[in-house]
mmCIF file of C-alpha atoms in Angstrom:
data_model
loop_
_atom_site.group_PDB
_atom_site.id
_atom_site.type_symbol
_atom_site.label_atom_id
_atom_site.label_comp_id
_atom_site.label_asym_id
_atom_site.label_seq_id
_atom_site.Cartn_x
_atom_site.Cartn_y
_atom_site.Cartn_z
ATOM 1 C CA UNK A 1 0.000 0.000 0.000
ATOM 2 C CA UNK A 2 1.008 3.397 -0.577
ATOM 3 C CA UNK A 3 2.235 6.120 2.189
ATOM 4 C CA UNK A 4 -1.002 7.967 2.736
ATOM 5 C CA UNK A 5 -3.165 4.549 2.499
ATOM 6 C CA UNK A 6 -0.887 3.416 5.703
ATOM 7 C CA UNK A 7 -0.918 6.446 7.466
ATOM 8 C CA UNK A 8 -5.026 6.519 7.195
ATOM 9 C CA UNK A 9 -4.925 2.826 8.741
ATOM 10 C CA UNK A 10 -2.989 3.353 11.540
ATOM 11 C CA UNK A 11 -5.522 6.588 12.677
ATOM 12 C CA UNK A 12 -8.105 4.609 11.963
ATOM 13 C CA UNK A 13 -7.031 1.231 13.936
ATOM 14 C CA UNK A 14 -5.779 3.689 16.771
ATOM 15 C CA UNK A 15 -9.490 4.935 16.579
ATOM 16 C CA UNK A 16 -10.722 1.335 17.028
ATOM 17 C CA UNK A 17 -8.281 0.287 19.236
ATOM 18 C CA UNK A 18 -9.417 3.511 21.488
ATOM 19 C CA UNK A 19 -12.787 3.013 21.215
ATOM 20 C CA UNK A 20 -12.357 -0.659 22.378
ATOM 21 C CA UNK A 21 -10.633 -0.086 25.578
ATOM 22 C CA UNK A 22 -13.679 2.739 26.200
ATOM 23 C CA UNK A 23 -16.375 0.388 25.713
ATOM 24 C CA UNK A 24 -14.532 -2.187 28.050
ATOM 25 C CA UNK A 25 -13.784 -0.169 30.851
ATOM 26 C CA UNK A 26 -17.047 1.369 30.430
ATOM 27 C CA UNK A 27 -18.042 -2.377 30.802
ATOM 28 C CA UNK A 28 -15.895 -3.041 33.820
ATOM 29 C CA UNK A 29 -17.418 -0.435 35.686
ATOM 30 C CA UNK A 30 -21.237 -1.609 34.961
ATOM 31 C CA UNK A 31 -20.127 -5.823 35.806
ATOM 32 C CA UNK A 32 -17.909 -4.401 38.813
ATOM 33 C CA UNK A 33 -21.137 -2.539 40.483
ATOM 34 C CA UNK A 34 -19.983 0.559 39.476
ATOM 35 C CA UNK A 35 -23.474 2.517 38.546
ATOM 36 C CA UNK A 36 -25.324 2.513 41.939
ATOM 37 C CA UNK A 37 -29.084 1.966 41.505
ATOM 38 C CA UNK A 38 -30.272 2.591 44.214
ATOM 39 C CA UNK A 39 -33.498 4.999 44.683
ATOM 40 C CA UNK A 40 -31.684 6.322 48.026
ATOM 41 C CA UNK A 41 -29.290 8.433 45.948
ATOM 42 C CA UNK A 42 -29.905 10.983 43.495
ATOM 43 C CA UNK A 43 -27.543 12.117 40.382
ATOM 44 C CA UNK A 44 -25.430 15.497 41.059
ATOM 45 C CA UNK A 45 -27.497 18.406 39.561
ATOM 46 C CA UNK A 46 -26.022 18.766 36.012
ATOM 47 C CA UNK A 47 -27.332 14.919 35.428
ATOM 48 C CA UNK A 48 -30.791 15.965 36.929
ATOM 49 C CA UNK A 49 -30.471 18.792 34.409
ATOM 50 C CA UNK A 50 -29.986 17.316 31.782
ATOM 51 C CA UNK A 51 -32.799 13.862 32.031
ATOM 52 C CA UNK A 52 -35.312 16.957 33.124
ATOM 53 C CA UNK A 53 -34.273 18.530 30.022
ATOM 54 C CA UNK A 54 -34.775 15.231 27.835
ATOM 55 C CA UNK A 55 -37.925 14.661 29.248
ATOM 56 C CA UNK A 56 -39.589 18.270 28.224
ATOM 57 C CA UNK A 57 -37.737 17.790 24.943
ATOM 58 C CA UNK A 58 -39.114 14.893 24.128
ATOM 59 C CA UNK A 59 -42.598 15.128 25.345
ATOM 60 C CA UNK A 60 -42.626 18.974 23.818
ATOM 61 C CA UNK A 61 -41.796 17.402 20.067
ATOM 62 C CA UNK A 62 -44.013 14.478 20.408
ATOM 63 C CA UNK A 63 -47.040 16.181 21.895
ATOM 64 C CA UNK A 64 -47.459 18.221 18.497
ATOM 65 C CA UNK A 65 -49.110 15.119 17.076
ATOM 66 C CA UNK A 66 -52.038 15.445 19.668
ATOM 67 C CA UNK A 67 -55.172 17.905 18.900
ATOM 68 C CA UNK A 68 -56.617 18.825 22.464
ATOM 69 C CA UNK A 69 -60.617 19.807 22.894
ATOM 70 C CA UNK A 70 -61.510 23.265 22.271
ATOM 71 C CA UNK A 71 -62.578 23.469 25.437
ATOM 72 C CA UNK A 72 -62.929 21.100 28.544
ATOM 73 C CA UNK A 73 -66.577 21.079 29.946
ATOM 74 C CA UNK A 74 -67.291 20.927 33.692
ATOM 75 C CA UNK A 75 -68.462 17.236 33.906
ATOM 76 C CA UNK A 76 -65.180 16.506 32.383
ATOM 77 C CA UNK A 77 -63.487 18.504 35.074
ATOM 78 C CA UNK A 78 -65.947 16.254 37.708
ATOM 79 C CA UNK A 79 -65.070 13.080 35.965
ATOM 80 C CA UNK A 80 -61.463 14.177 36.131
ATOM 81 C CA UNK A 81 -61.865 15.052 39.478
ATOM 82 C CA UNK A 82 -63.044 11.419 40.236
ATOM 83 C CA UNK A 83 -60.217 9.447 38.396
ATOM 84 C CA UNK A 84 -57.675 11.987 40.152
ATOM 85 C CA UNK A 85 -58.785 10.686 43.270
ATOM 86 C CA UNK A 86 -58.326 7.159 42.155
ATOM 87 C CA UNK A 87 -55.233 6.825 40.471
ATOM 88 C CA UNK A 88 -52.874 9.972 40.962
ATOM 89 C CA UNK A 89 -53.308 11.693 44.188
ATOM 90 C CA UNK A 90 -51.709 8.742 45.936
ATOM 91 C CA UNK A 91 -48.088 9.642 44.382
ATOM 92 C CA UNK A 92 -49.089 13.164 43.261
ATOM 93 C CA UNK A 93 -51.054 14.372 46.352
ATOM 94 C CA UNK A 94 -53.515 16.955 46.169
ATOM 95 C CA UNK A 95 -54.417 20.634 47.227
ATOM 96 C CA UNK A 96 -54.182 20.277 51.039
ATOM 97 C CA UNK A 97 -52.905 16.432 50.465
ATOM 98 C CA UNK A 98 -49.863 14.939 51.107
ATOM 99 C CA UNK A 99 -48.589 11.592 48.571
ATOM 100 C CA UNK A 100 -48.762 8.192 50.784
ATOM 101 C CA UNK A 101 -46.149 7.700 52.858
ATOM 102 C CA UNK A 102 -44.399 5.766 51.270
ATOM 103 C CA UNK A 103 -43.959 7.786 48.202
ATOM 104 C CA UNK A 104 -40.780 9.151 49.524
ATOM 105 C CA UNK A 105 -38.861 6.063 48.769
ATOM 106 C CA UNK A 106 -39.256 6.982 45.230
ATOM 107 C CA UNK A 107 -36.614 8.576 42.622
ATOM 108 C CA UNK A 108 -37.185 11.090 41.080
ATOM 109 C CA UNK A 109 -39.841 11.794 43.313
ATOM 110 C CA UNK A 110 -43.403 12.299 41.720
ATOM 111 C CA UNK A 111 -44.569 16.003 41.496
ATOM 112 C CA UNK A 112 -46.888 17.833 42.763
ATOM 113 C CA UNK A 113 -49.385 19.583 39.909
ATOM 114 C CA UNK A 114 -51.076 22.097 41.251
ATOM 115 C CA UNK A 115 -48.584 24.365 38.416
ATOM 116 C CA UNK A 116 -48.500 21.552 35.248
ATOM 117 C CA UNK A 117 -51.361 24.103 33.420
ATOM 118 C CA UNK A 118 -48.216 26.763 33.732
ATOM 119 C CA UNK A 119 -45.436 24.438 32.703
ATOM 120 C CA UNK A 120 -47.109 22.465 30.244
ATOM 121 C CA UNK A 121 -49.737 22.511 27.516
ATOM 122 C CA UNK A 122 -52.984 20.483 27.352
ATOM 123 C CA UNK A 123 -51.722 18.328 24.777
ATOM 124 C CA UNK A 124 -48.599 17.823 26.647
ATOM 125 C CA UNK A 125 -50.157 17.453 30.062
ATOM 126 C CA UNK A 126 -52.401 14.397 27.790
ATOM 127 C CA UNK A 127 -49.188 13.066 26.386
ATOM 128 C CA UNK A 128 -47.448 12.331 29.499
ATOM 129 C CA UNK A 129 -50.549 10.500 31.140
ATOM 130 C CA UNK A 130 -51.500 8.451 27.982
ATOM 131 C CA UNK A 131 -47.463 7.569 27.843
ATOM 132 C CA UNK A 132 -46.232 7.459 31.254
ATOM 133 C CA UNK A 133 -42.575 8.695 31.597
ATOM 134 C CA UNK A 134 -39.702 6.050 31.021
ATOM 135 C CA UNK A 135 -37.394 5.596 34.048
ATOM 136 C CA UNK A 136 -39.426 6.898 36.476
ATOM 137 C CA UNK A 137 -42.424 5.028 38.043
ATOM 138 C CA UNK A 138 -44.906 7.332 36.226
ATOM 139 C CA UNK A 139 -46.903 4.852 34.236
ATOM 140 C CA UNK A 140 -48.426 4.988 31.027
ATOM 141 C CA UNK A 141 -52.278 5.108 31.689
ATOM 142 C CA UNK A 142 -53.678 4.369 27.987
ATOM 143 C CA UNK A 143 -53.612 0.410 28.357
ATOM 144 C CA UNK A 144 -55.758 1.504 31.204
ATOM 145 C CA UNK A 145 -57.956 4.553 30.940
ATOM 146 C CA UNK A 146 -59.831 5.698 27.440
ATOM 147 C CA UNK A 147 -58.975 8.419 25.937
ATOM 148 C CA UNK A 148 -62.210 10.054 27.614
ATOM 149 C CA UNK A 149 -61.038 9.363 30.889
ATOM 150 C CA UNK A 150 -57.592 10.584 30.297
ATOM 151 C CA UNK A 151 -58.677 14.301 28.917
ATOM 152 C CA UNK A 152 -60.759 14.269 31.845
ATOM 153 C CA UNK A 153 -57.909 14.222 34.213
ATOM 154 C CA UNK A 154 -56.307 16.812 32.019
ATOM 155 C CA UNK A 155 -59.219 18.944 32.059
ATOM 156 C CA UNK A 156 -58.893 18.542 36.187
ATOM 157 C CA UNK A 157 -55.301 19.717 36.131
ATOM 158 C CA UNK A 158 -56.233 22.499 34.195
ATOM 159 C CA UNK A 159 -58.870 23.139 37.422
ATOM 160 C CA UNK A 160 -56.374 22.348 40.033
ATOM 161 C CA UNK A 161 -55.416 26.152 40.581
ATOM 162 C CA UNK A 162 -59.170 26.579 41.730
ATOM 163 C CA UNK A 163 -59.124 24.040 44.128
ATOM 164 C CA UNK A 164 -58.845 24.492 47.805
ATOM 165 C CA UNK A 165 -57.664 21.982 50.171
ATOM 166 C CA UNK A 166 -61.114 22.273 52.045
ATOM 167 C CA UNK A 167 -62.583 21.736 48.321
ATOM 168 C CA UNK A 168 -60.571 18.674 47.789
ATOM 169 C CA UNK A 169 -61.242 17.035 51.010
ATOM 170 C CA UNK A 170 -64.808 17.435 50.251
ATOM 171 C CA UNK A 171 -65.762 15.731 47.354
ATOM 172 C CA UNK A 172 -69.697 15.911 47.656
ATOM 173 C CA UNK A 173 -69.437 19.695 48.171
ATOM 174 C CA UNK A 174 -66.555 20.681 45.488
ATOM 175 C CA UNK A 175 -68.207 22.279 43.072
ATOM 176 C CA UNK A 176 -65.555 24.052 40.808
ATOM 177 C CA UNK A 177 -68.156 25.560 38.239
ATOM 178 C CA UNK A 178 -70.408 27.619 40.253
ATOM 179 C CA UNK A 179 -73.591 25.331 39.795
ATOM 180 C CA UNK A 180 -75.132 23.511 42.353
ATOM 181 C CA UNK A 181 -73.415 20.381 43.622
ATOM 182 C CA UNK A 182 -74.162 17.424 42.219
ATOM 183 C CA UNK A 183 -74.231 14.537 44.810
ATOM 184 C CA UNK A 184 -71.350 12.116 43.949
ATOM 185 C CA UNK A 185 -70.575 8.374 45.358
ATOM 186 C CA UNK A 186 -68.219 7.879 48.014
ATOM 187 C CA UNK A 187 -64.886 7.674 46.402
ATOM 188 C CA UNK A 188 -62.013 4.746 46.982
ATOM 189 C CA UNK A 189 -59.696 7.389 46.660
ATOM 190 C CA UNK A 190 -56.707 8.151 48.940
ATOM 191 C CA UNK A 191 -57.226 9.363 52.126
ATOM 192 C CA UNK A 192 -54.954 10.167 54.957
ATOM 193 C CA UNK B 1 5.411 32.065 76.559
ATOM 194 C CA UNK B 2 4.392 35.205 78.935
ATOM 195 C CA UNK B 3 1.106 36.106 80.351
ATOM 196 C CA UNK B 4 0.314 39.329 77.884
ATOM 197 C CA UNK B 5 1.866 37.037 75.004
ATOM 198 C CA UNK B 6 -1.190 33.887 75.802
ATOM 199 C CA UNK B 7 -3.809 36.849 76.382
ATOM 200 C CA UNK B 8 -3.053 38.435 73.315
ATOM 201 C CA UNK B 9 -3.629 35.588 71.500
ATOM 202 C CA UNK B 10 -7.118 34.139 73.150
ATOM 203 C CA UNK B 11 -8.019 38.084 72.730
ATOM 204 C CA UNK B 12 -8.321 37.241 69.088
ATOM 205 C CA UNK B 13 -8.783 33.715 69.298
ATOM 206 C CA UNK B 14 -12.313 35.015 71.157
ATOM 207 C CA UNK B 15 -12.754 38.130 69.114
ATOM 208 C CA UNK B 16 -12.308 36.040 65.889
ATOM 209 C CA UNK B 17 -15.456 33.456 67.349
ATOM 210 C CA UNK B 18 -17.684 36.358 68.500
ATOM 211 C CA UNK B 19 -17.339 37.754 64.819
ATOM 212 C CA UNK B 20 -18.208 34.412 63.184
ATOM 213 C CA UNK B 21 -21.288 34.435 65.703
ATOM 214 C CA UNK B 22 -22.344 37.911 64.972
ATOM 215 C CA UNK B 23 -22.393 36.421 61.260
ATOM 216 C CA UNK B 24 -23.948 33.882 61.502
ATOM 217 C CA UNK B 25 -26.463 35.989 63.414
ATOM 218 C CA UNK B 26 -26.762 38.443 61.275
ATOM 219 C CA UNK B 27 -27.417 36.295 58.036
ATOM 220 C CA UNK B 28 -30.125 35.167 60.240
ATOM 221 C CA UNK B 29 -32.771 37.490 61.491
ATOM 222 C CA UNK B 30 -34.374 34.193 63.900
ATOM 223 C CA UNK B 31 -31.135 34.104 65.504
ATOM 224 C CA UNK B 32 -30.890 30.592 65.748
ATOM 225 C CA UNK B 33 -27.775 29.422 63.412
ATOM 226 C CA UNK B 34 -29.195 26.086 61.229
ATOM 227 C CA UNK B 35 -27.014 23.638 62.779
ATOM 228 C CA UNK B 36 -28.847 24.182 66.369
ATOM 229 C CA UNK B 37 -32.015 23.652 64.731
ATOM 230 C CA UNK B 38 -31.387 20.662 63.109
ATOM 231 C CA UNK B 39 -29.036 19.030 60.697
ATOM 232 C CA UNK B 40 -29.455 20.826 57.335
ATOM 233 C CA UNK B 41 -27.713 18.085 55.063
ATOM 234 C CA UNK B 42 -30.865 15.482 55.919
ATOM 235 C CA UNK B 43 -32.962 18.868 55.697
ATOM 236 C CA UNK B 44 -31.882 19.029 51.796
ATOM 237 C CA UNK B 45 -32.622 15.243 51.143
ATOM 238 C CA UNK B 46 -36.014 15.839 52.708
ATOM 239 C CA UNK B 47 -36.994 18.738 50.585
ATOM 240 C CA UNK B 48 -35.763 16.708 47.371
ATOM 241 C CA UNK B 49 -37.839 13.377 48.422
ATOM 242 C CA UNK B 50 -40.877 15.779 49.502
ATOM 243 C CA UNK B 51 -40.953 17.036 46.464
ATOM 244 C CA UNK B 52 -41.161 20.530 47.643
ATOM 245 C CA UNK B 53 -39.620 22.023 44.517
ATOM 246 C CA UNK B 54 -42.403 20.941 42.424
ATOM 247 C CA UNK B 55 -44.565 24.130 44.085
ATOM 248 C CA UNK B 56 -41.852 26.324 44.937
ATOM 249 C CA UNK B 57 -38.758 27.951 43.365
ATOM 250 C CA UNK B 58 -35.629 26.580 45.054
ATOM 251 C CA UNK B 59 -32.331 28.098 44.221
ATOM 252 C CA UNK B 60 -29.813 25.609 42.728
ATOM 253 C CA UNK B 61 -32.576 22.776 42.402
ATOM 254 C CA UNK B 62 -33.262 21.746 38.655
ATOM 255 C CA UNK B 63 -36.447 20.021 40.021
ATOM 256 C CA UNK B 64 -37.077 23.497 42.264
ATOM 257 C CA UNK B 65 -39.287 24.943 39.358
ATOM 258 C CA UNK B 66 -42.725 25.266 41.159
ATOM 259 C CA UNK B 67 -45.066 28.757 41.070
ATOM 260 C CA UNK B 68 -47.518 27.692 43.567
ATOM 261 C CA UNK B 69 -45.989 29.118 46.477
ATOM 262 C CA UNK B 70 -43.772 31.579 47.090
ATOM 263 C CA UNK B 71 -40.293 31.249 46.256
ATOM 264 C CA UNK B 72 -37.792 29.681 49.066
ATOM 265 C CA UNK B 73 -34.591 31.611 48.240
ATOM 266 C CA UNK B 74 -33.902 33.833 51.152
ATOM 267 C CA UNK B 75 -36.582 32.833 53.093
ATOM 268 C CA UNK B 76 -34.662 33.301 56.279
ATOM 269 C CA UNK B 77 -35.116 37.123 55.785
ATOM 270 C CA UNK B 78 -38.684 36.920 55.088
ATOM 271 C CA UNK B 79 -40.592 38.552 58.500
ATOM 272 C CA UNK B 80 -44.130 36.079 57.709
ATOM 273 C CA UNK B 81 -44.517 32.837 56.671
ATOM 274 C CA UNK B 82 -47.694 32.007 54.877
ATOM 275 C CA UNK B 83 -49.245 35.228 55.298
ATOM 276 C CA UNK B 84 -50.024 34.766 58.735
ATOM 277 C CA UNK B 85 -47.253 33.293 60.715
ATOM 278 C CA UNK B 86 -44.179 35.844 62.263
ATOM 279 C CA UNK B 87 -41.320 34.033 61.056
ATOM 280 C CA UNK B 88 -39.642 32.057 63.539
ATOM 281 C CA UNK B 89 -38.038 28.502 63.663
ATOM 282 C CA UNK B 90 -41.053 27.190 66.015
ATOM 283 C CA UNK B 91 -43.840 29.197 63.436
ATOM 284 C CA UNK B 92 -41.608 27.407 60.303
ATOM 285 C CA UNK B 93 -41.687 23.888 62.134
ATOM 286 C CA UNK B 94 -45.688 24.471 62.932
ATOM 287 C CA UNK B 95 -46.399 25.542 59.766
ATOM 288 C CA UNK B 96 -44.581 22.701 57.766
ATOM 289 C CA UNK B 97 -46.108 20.106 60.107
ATOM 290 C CA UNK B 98 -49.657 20.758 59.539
ATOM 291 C CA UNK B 99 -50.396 23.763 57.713
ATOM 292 C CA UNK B 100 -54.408 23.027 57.163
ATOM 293 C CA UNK B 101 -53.895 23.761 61.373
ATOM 294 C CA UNK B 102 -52.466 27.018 60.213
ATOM 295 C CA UNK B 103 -54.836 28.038 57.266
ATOM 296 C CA UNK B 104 -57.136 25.445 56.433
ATOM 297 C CA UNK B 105 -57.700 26.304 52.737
ATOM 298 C CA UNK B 106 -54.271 26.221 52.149
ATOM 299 C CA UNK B 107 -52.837 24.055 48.871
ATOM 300 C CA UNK B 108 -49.620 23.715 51.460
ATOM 301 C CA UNK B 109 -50.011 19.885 51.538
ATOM 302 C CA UNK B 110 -49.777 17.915 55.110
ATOM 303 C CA UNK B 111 -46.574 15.717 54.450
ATOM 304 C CA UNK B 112 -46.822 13.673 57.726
ATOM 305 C CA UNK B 113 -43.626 15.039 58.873
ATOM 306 C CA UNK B 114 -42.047 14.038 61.871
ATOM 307 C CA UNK B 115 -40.949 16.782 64.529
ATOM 308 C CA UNK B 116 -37.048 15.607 63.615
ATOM 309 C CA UNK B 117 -37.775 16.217 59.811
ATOM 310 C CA UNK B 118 -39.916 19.006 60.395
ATOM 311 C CA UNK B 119 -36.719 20.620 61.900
ATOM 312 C CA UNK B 120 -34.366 19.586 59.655
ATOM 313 C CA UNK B 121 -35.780 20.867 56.514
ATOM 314 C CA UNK B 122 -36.157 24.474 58.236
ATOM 315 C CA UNK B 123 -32.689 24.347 59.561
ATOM 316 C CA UNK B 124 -31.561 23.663 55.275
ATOM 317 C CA UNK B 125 -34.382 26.195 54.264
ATOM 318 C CA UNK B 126 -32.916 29.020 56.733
ATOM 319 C CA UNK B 127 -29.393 28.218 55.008
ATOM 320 C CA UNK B 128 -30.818 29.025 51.317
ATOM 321 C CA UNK B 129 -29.730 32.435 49.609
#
């Protein structure tokens, strides 16, 4: 082979040969216990940064594909209400409402959403509960909930702000739309 | 060494701890420096597990984004907590242990907090800029 032809090769198998010993150690350190995975410790802040950042990224891009309601009605809102009670407010709380005990063993630890309405768009705020969040124990609630259901609990969120913690913790006299109450069934919800 | 010599130097010795107290004081209007209210290191981990930046603005916390309640930077110098409550290490404790006690509409959630954690997570909140 010619001059330049050899000198290419041996940049290129030092390349390889580099890349190798990354991917081993890299290795090493996973086999040898190196990554600790346990929920007790957190990352240092740039890491947090940067998965929160992933996160909005990719639920911001994806989300587009969604078209929300024009506008969310107030049995929605009740219905959302309902399923809130049900299925988030154990991790998520609630006006007033503190997450189940236990909830403090998790990483990262589930939000509160009295805000999401600021942070995030209705489409978003859909996306994330119809696809859950991946490494994280948020799950994906569309093998679970209709599509009804899950606007529902979007139209709640977008209600949240009104919501007192004497209004949550009285489900039969919340009435967040200025009508008169509507008498609802005791809820299984979370109590505490 | 001689007698003036050993004074001279616990003069300063004491001068230079009175000045770090006076600091420490003054940094704090409640008077009562973190670490004697409880051990500000667990006080942090708390505050990240509680979740307490997902309502309120927490300097240096990526997760410390939340607009529901007022922001926690500083809060040390504020004179009223919640509105309602002079600003003390007792009022903060109260107040984070069972705020629907304090104002019962308030979207402040009850955590269940021991009187330990309670104090810990004041003693890191009184140490945040």
């Amino acid at each position: 082979m010619d001059e330049r032809t050899a000198v290419r090769l041996r940049w290129s198998s030092g390349a390889v040969a580099i890349m190798v010993v990354i991917g081993a150690a890299a290795g090493a350190a996973v086999v040898l216990g190196g990554f600790d995975s346990s929920a007790l410790k957190g990352y240092a802040e740039p890491i947090n940064w940067l998965i929160h950042r992933t996160m909005i990224d990719s639920v911001r891009v994806r989300a587009r594909a969604i078209t929300p309601p024009q506008r969310f009605t107030k049995d929605q809102v009740m219905a959302g209400f309902r399923l809130y009670d049900r299925h988030c407010a154990v991790c998520h709380g609630a006006p007033g409402l503190g997450r189940q005990g236990w909830v403090v063993g998790m990483h990262p630890a589930p939000p509160y959403l009295l805000d999401v309405a600021r942070h995030w768009r209705p489409r978003e705020l859909y996306f994330i509960v119809s696809n859950g969040v991946k490494m994280t124990a948020m799950p994906a609630w569309s093998p679970t909930l209709s599509q009804k259901d899950m606007w529902s609990v979007v139209a709640f969120l977008e209600a949240l702000p009104q919501v007192s913690a004497t209004d949550y913790a009285s489900l039969d006299r919340l009435d967040l739309t200025r009508t008169a109450a509507r008498p609802t069934p005791a809820s299984e919800g979370v109590t505490r | 060494m001689g007698v003036r010599a050993s004074w001279n130097i616990n003069l300063r010795i004491g001068m230079a701890l009175a000045a770090s107290g006076i600091a420490a004081a003054c940094g704090n209007p409640n008077r009562v420096p973190a670490h004697a209210l409880g051990d500000s290191r667990k006080g942090a981990q708390w505050v990240e597990r509680e979740a307490c930046g997902s309502c309120h603005l927490i300097p240096s916390k990526t997760a410390g984004i939340g607009v529901v309640g007022p922001p926690l930077g500083g809060v040390a110098r504020r004179a009223i907590i919640a509105g309602v409550l002079p600003n003390t290490p007792a009022n903060m404790v109260r107040w984070l242990r069972s705020p629907q006690a304090v104002l019962p509409r308030t979207a402040m959630p009850d955590m269940g907090l021991t009187e330990q954690q309670a104090k810990d997570i004041a003693a890191y909140l009184y140490t945040l800029d």
